[in-house]
Every structure is written in structure tokens, then in C-alpha cells.
Amino acid sequence: MMKVLIFIIMLNFNIMINNKQIMMKLLVMMLMVISLMFTYSINFNENWMNLYSWMGMDLLSYMLSLLSLWIIMLMFMVSLNFKNIKMFSFILLLLLLSLMLSFMSINYFMFYLYFEISLFPTFLLIMGWGYQPERINASMFMLLYTMFASLPLMIILFYLLSYFNSLNYLIILNNTMKFTYLKLLMYLYMIFAFLIKLPLFMLHMWLPKAHVEAPICGSMILAGVMLKLGGYGIIRSMMMMLNYSKYFNYIITIISLLGMFMLSVICLRQYDLKLLVAYSSVVHMGMMLLGAMSLTKWGMVGSYLMMMAHGLCSSALFILVNLSYKCSKSRNMLINKGMMNMFPTLSMWWFLFCICNMSSPVSLNLMSEIMIINVMLNWSFNSIYLLMASMYLSSMYSLYMFSYSQHGAYNSLINKMNINNMNEYLVLLLHWVPLNLIIMKIELFI
């Protein structure tokens, strides 16, 4: 584990290479090599592994670290022609380092520290390489939302330190906190920062704004990994206060169920492609939250697989939206239609990722949704009505996005000279292969 972190730190010296294309391609190859190195250092069980003083991993943090490596490698592949590429590469490597360290920390305070540090490079990506002048508003929105929610958590961290005399996960996980006063407030403060990061319905307004203003790589990292920090934090925090979780989890479960239904309806009336994918991210994270809140093994594995599936699927959809944007200079559905006439091969990728988004076989989304639905029906059979409606609407907006953008008469305003190159298809393939083939070795996770 330590050699991987040192390797990532040493990658910063590649920025000194003057030829930008060689530098970016070298970074991509190096990150792919690190991903392969990383896969050798794992045992697929529920024990902790690779333990250092304040670092260590279990299966949950391992797979999310691997997802971070993979998504950032793909981000380098799609941003070969960005302005000020050296600064951009440095910010991405800084982001990768902070994400890896936050997933690898087994000290709650160190996790909190890197969780906050990862916000800074994302803020710079949206501010520096975003599209419209509103990006200043969007990045400030994201920063203030997250910082506001994190302050109560920091106060509770010091309270926990005085209570347990340690902030090490191995000591405080699966523990029972016996605070006699303000139990609901303690519970909310422990997970509030992560609910905003996830985001939970009603705390989600920063996410569509940030996605719309972010460049393609900003959207990829936000959907692919940053939202997973919230899910990871929630799972860890709930394990630290199981006696509160079993009393108060139903509140968040009900909000998630309602949120999934309402946001699916909102998705159906979006005409901005990027907003549609952003709202569908919130729907998927609501589904993931249902599994985590069940406090069962089946639900936890389902939510963990949902995080992996959503990270790959959502990231790929943002790339596809960006490819359409490059042709038409607009994200509006009314302009981006009939794409099948111009890019038939790209239509195949649109179809593959849209059906993955609606949980078709054999994608990882389907496996995770089956597990979460099982758990939810076990929790309360009455939830079947909202679940059925949400999943029906979810498949509707995915098919609506595909059919509206690919079929029909194409717009004469579209720039026909923009030919997609091989690199873009390779990026999409590297999203699709893990998304659909992990299910072949699903016994490793269950």
C-alpha cells in the first residue's frame, strides 16, 4: 500500500516533461500499472489488511481506492487537449492522493482531514476549467454546503476522542455509544456531513449546479468517486453507533424512498442532458443509502456494489454527454437529436450505458438493486409501491434520454466535422468492461 502512495507522489515529476501529449499518455500508462500493482495486495475477506500506523484497508475501502485510481486514469485520457495541462495534471494527482489517503485511513480524524482536503482540488477544477461564468457560484455552493455540514462532525470527533481515548476504527467500530442526552442530534451530526456529500434528497441542490458547470473530468470525479466518500463515511459512522442507528435509520430511509420517486419524476422533465445524468446520480445514491441503512450484511454488500456500479456508469454517461456537446456546442436535448445518423458507433455506447443506468442484466447495477430490494422488502413490505414506481420511472428516463438523443431527424446546426477518435471509444470500453464483468466474480464480494 505504501509503495502505491509513493508511486503516486513520484508521478508529479512527470509534469516536468515538456511535450504535453507524451506527458499525459505516460501518466495514463503509469496509473494503469499502479492499478494492476494494487490488485495484487488484497485478500477477499472481511479482515483488515495492509495495516500501518494510521493506515489500513478492508474490502470496502480497497475497492473504492481502486475505483479512484481507475477513474482518474480515465480522466487523464479524456482531457488530453485541456489548457494549462501541467497545472491540471498536478491538481488531478493531488486529488488522487487525497482520495486514496481518505479511503486508506483507519483513524477517524485522518479520514476527516483527507475528506476535507479532497474538496479543494475539486473546487479548483470547477473554478479553473469550468464552462460558464456561473461556475464561481457553483463551486462556492459546493464548498459552503460541505464545510457547513463538516463542522459539527469535527466537534463530535473530539468528543469521541475523550470518550474512547482513541479514534482508531479497529477500536471504535461496532461500539456502543451511551450518550444519555440528545441522541438524535448526536446521530445526525455524525452522518450529516456525509449525507450532504452523498447527497441525500433535500440536501442535493449543490450537485446539479456543480455538475453543469464542471468540465468533463470534474463531472467524472464528482460522480465517480466524490459521492462515494459520502457513502463510505456513512457506512463507517453507522458502525460506530449501532445502538443509535437501529432507532433513527428509518427517518433517512423514508426520505430516500420519497427522494428517489420525486427525483425520477424531475429527471423525466429535464431537457439538459448533463442535468438529467446528475439527477439520476442522486436517485442511485438514494438507492445505495437504502441498502446501507438496513444494517444487514446483504444490504451493505448491495450498497457497496451500487457505489462501484454507479461510479463507472455515471462517469461514462458524462463522457457521452460531453462528446455530444463537442459536436453541437449545446447540452440541450432539442438540439442533440438524431445522433444515430451521424455517429452510429457512438449510439451503441449510448445504448449500452443507458441500459446499465436502468439496471439491465448483466450489469453490476442489476445485482446491487436486487440485493437492496430484497433487504427493503424484508424491512417493510409497504415500501414495494414506492420502489416499483421509482424503478419504473428510472428505466423510463434512461430510455427517454437514449431515444430522444439518438433517434429522429438530426439538427442541421450540428458541426459535422467533429470526428471522434479511437481514444474516446477506448475510454468508454474501459468503463464498460469492469461494469459488466465484475458480476462474473461476484462470489468474491458476498
Short mmCIF file of C-alpha atoms in Angstrom, two decimals, residues 92-377:
data_model
loop_
_atom_site.label_atom_id
_atom_site.label_comp_id
_atom_site.label_asym_id
_atom_site.label_seq_id
_atom_site.Cartn_x
_atom_site.Cartn_y
_atom_site.Cartn_z
CA LEU A 92 -5.62 15.69 -10.54
CA LEU A 93 -2.70 13.87 -8.90
CA LEU A 94 -3.26 15.86 -5.70
CA LEU A 95 -6.93 14.84 -5.80
CA LEU A 96 -5.99 11.19 -6.35
CA LEU A 97 -3.60 11.28 -3.40
CA SER A 98 -6.18 12.82 -1.04
CA LEU A 99 -8.84 10.30 -2.14
CA MET A 100 -6.51 7.32 -1.70
CA LEU A 101 -5.44 8.54 1.73
CA SER A 102 -9.03 9.15 2.87
CA PHE A 103 -10.04 5.61 1.88
CA MET A 104 -6.88 4.12 3.42
CA SER A 105 -7.12 5.90 6.79
CA ILE A 106 -8.12 3.81 9.80
CA ASN A 107 -8.04 6.83 12.06
CA TYR A 108 -11.34 8.73 12.02
CA PHE A 109 -9.66 12.13 12.29
CA MET A 110 -7.23 11.39 9.42
CA PHE A 111 -10.18 10.28 7.31
CA TYR A 112 -11.98 13.55 8.14
CA LEU A 113 -8.85 15.56 7.28
CA TYR A 114 -8.36 13.99 3.83
CA PHE A 115 -12.12 14.07 3.22
CA GLU A 116 -11.91 17.88 3.56
CA ILE A 117 -8.65 18.19 1.59
CA SER A 118 -10.20 16.38 -1.41
CA LEU A 119 -12.73 19.22 -1.67
CA PHE A 120 -10.02 21.74 -2.52
CA PRO A 121 -8.73 20.20 -5.83
CA THR A 122 -12.37 19.64 -6.96
CA PHE A 123 -13.09 23.30 -6.22
CA LEU A 124 -10.05 24.30 -8.33
CA LEU A 125 -11.12 22.02 -11.20
CA ILE A 126 -14.59 23.59 -11.40
CA MET A 127 -13.27 27.15 -10.98
CA GLY A 128 -10.34 26.80 -13.38
CA TRP A 129 -11.64 24.61 -16.17
CA GLY A 130 -15.45 25.02 -15.98
CA TYR A 131 -17.52 26.27 -18.93
CA GLN A 132 -19.77 29.18 -17.89
CA PRO A 133 -19.25 32.23 -15.62
CA GLU A 134 -21.73 30.64 -13.15
CA ARG A 135 -19.00 28.15 -12.20
CA ILE A 136 -17.87 30.57 -9.46
CA ASN A 137 -21.34 30.40 -7.93
CA ALA A 138 -21.50 26.58 -8.31
CA SER A 139 -18.07 25.90 -6.78
CA MET A 140 -18.76 28.22 -3.84
CA PHE A 141 -22.12 26.48 -3.37
CA MET A 142 -20.37 23.11 -3.20
CA LEU A 143 -17.67 24.37 -0.82
CA LEU A 144 -20.08 26.05 1.60
CA TYR A 145 -22.54 23.13 1.69
CA THR A 146 -19.77 20.67 2.55
CA MET A 147 -17.92 22.91 5.01
CA PHE A 148 -21.12 23.85 6.85
CA ALA A 149 -22.02 20.19 7.43
CA SER A 150 -18.48 19.17 8.40
CA LEU A 151 -18.07 21.48 11.39
CA PRO A 152 -20.46 19.57 13.73
CA LEU A 153 -18.63 16.36 12.79
CA MET A 154 -15.28 17.84 13.79
CA ILE A 155 -16.64 18.83 17.23
CA ILE A 156 -18.03 15.29 17.69
CA LEU A 157 -14.64 13.82 16.71
CA PHE A 158 -13.01 15.49 19.71
CA TYR A 159 -15.90 14.36 21.87
CA LEU A 160 -15.36 10.77 20.69
CA LEU A 161 -11.65 11.06 21.41
CA SER A 162 -12.36 11.98 25.04
CA TYR A 163 -14.94 9.15 25.28
CA PHE A 164 -12.94 6.27 23.73
CA ASN A 165 -9.39 7.68 24.17
CA SER A 166 -8.80 6.72 20.55
CA LEU A 167 -10.10 7.45 17.07
CA ASN A 168 -8.85 4.21 15.54
CA TYR A 169 -11.52 2.29 13.59
CA LEU A 170 -10.32 -1.03 14.99
CA ILE A 171 -11.18 0.22 18.49
CA ILE A 172 -14.36 2.23 17.92
CA LEU A 173 -16.08 0.27 15.11
CA ASN A 174 -19.06 -1.83 16.29
CA ASN A 175 -19.01 0.02 19.59
CA THR A 176 -21.97 1.32 21.51
CA MET A 177 -22.09 4.97 22.43
CA LYS A 178 -24.02 5.54 25.61
CA PHE A 179 -24.64 9.26 25.50
CA THR A 180 -27.65 9.91 27.67
CA TYR A 181 -28.72 13.20 26.10
CA LEU A 182 -29.61 14.50 22.62
CA LYS A 183 -29.35 11.09 20.98
CA LEU A 184 -30.98 12.16 17.69
CA LEU A 185 -28.72 15.21 17.47
CA MET A 186 -25.61 13.09 18.04
CA TYR A 187 -26.77 10.65 15.36
CA LEU A 188 -27.48 13.41 12.82
CA TYR A 189 -24.23 15.27 13.49
CA MET A 190 -22.23 12.07 12.97
CA ILE A 191 -23.62 11.47 9.47
CA PHE A 192 -24.81 14.94 8.36
CA ALA A 193 -21.52 15.78 6.56
CA PHE A 194 -21.73 12.53 4.62
CA LEU A 195 -25.44 12.90 3.80
CA ILE A 196 -24.65 16.20 2.07
CA LYS A 197 -21.68 14.68 0.25
CA LEU A 198 -23.76 11.69 -0.89
CA PRO A 199 -26.16 13.70 -1.40
CA LEU A 200 -29.45 12.86 0.32
CA PHE A 201 -32.66 14.22 -1.24
CA MET A 202 -33.32 17.81 0.03
CA LEU A 203 -29.57 18.32 0.65
CA HIS A 204 -28.72 17.73 -3.01
CA MET A 205 -29.02 21.18 -4.58
CA TRP A 206 -25.26 21.74 -4.87
CA LEU A 207 -24.74 18.64 -7.02
CA PRO A 208 -26.64 19.52 -10.24
CA LYS A 209 -25.11 23.01 -10.14
CA ALA A 210 -21.59 21.64 -9.70
CA HIS A 211 -22.07 19.04 -12.48
CA VAL A 212 -23.43 21.53 -15.01
CA GLU A 213 -20.58 23.99 -14.51
CA ALA A 214 -17.76 21.43 -14.12
CA PRO A 215 -15.56 20.35 -17.05
CA ILE A 216 -15.87 16.73 -18.20
CA CYS A 217 -13.17 15.49 -15.81
CA GLY A 218 -14.78 17.40 -12.91
CA SER A 219 -18.10 15.65 -13.56
CA MET A 220 -16.35 12.28 -13.82
CA ILE A 221 -14.60 12.61 -10.47
CA LEU A 222 -17.68 14.06 -8.76
CA ALA A 223 -19.94 11.23 -9.93
CA GLY A 224 -17.28 8.52 -9.93
CA VAL A 225 -15.55 8.97 -6.59
CA MET A 226 -16.50 12.08 -4.58
CA LEU A 227 -20.05 10.85 -3.92
CA LYS A 228 -18.58 7.52 -2.77
CA LEU A 229 -16.73 9.37 0.01
CA GLY A 230 -20.15 10.20 1.43
CA GLY A 231 -21.36 6.58 1.22
CA TYR A 232 -18.12 5.26 2.72
CA GLY A 233 -18.32 7.79 5.59
CA ILE A 234 -21.95 6.85 6.33
CA ILE A 235 -21.20 3.11 6.49
CA ARG A 236 -18.22 3.72 8.79
CA SER A 237 -20.09 6.19 11.03
CA MET A 238 -23.13 3.95 11.47
CA MET A 239 -20.90 1.09 12.57
CA MET A 240 -19.66 3.36 15.37
CA MET A 241 -23.13 3.97 16.78
CA LEU A 242 -25.17 0.88 16.08
CA ASN A 243 -27.43 1.46 19.08
CA TYR A 244 -28.48 4.86 17.63
CA SER A 245 -28.60 3.66 14.04
CA LYS A 246 -31.19 0.99 14.76
CA TYR A 247 -33.51 3.65 16.29
CA PHE A 248 -33.12 6.50 13.80
CA ASN A 249 -32.22 4.94 10.43
CA TYR A 250 -35.89 4.72 9.41
CA ILE A 251 -36.05 8.56 9.11
CA ILE A 252 -33.35 8.64 6.44
CA THR A 253 -34.75 5.51 4.75
CA ILE A 254 -38.15 7.19 4.30
CA ILE A 255 -36.57 10.43 2.97
CA SER A 256 -34.50 8.35 0.49
CA LEU A 257 -37.54 6.43 -0.73
CA LEU A 258 -39.53 9.62 -1.33
CA GLY A 259 -36.49 11.33 -2.85
CA MET A 260 -35.94 8.52 -5.35
CA PHE A 261 -39.51 8.80 -6.58
CA MET A 262 -39.56 12.61 -6.78
CA LEU A 263 -36.16 12.96 -8.44
CA SER A 264 -37.06 10.28 -11.00
CA VAL A 265 -40.06 12.43 -11.96
CA ILE A 266 -37.77 15.51 -12.13
CA CYS A 267 -35.42 13.56 -14.45
CA LEU A 268 -38.29 12.94 -16.86
CA ARG A 269 -38.80 16.65 -17.47
CA GLN A 270 -35.14 17.65 -17.90
CA TYR A 271 -34.02 18.87 -21.29
CA ASP A 272 -30.37 19.42 -20.31
CA LEU A 273 -28.53 16.10 -20.76
CA LYS A 274 -25.96 16.81 -18.06
CA LEU A 275 -28.64 17.75 -15.52
CA LEU A 276 -30.51 14.55 -16.30
CA VAL A 277 -27.43 12.42 -15.57
CA ALA A 278 -26.69 14.48 -12.44
CA TYR A 279 -30.21 13.93 -11.03
CA SER A 280 -30.04 10.23 -11.90
CA SER A 281 -26.84 10.13 -9.76
CA VAL A 282 -28.85 11.36 -6.76
CA VAL A 283 -31.50 8.67 -7.44
CA HIS A 284 -28.83 5.94 -7.47
CA MET A 285 -27.24 7.25 -4.30
CA GLY A 286 -30.69 7.20 -2.66
CA MET A 287 -30.91 3.53 -3.58
CA MET A 288 -27.43 2.92 -2.14
CA LEU A 289 -28.47 4.66 1.09
CA LEU A 290 -31.47 2.30 1.46
CA GLY A 291 -29.10 -0.68 1.48
CA ALA A 292 -26.66 0.91 3.94
CA MET A 293 -29.43 1.98 6.33
CA SER A 294 -30.75 -1.58 6.59
CA LEU A 295 -27.71 -2.56 8.74
CA THR A 296 -27.75 -6.06 7.23
CA LYS A 297 -24.86 -7.86 5.51
CA TRP A 298 -26.90 -8.25 2.31
CA GLY A 299 -27.83 -4.54 2.31
CA MET A 300 -24.25 -3.41 2.98
CA VAL A 301 -22.89 -5.53 0.10
CA GLY A 302 -25.70 -4.26 -2.16
CA SER A 303 -24.94 -0.61 -1.35
CA TYR A 304 -21.22 -1.22 -1.81
CA LEU A 305 -21.77 -2.80 -5.26
CA MET A 306 -24.15 0.07 -6.13
CA MET A 307 -21.35 2.56 -5.37
CA MET A 308 -18.99 0.69 -7.69
CA ALA A 309 -21.60 0.37 -10.46
CA HIS A 310 -22.74 3.97 -10.26
CA GLY A 311 -19.14 5.25 -10.26
CA LEU A 312 -18.43 3.57 -13.61
CA CYS A 313 -21.83 4.06 -15.28
CA SER A 314 -22.35 7.71 -14.36
CA SER A 315 -18.81 8.66 -15.33
CA ALA A 316 -19.28 7.07 -18.78
CA LEU A 317 -22.60 8.87 -19.32
CA PHE A 318 -20.91 12.21 -18.60
CA ILE A 319 -18.27 11.39 -21.23
CA LEU A 320 -21.02 10.61 -23.77
CA VAL A 321 -22.81 13.88 -22.97
CA ASN A 322 -19.50 15.70 -23.46
CA LEU A 323 -18.97 14.06 -26.87
CA SER A 324 -22.41 15.29 -27.95
CA TYR A 325 -21.56 18.74 -26.56
CA LYS A 326 -18.39 18.88 -28.68
CA CYS A 327 -20.46 18.33 -31.85
CA SER A 328 -23.33 20.71 -31.18
CA LYS A 329 -21.85 23.13 -28.58
CA SER A 330 -25.01 22.58 -26.56
CA ARG A 331 -26.31 20.12 -23.97
CA ASN A 332 -29.93 20.74 -24.92
CA MET A 333 -31.88 17.64 -25.94
CA LEU A 334 -33.79 19.58 -28.58
CA ILE A 335 -30.53 20.26 -30.41
CA ASN A 336 -28.76 16.96 -29.70
CA LYS A 337 -31.09 14.58 -31.50
CA GLY A 338 -30.78 12.16 -34.37
CA MET A 339 -27.17 11.42 -33.41
CA MET A 340 -27.58 7.89 -34.77
CA ASN A 341 -27.45 9.31 -38.32
CA MET A 342 -24.04 10.82 -37.70
CA PHE A 343 -22.33 8.59 -35.12
CA PRO A 344 -23.83 5.10 -35.31
CA THR A 345 -20.94 3.53 -33.34
CA LEU A 346 -21.36 6.09 -30.55
CA SER A 347 -25.09 5.25 -30.45
CA MET A 348 -24.15 1.73 -29.45
CA TRP A 349 -22.25 3.09 -26.44
CA TRP A 350 -25.18 5.36 -25.57
CA PHE A 351 -27.45 2.33 -25.61
CA LEU A 352 -25.09 0.16 -23.52
CA PHE A 353 -24.68 2.75 -20.79
CA CYS A 354 -28.32 3.84 -20.76
CA ILE A 355 -29.44 0.26 -20.17
CA CYS A 356 -26.77 -0.14 -17.47
CA ASN A 357 -28.18 3.02 -15.88
CA MET A 358 -31.61 1.38 -15.74
CA SER A 359 -30.14 -1.83 -14.22
CA SER A 360 -30.36 -4.32 -17.04
CA PRO A 361 -28.67 -7.72 -16.98
CA VAL A 362 -25.75 -8.40 -16.69
CA SER A 363 -24.55 -5.11 -15.26
CA LEU A 364 -23.44 -4.65 -11.68
CA ASN A 365 -26.35 -2.22 -11.18
CA LEU A 366 -28.83 -5.09 -11.51
CA MET A 367 -27.06 -7.24 -8.92
CA SER A 368 -26.91 -4.40 -6.39
CA GLU A 369 -30.54 -3.37 -6.94
CA ILE A 370 -31.78 -6.95 -6.47
CA MET A 371 -29.91 -7.16 -3.16
CA ILE A 372 -31.18 -3.78 -1.93
CA ILE A 373 -34.81 -4.52 -2.93
CA ASN A 374 -34.63 -7.85 -1.06
CA VAL A 375 -33.50 -6.05 2.05
CA MET A 376 -36.09 -3.28 1.73
CA LEU A 377 -38.99 -5.71 1.34
#
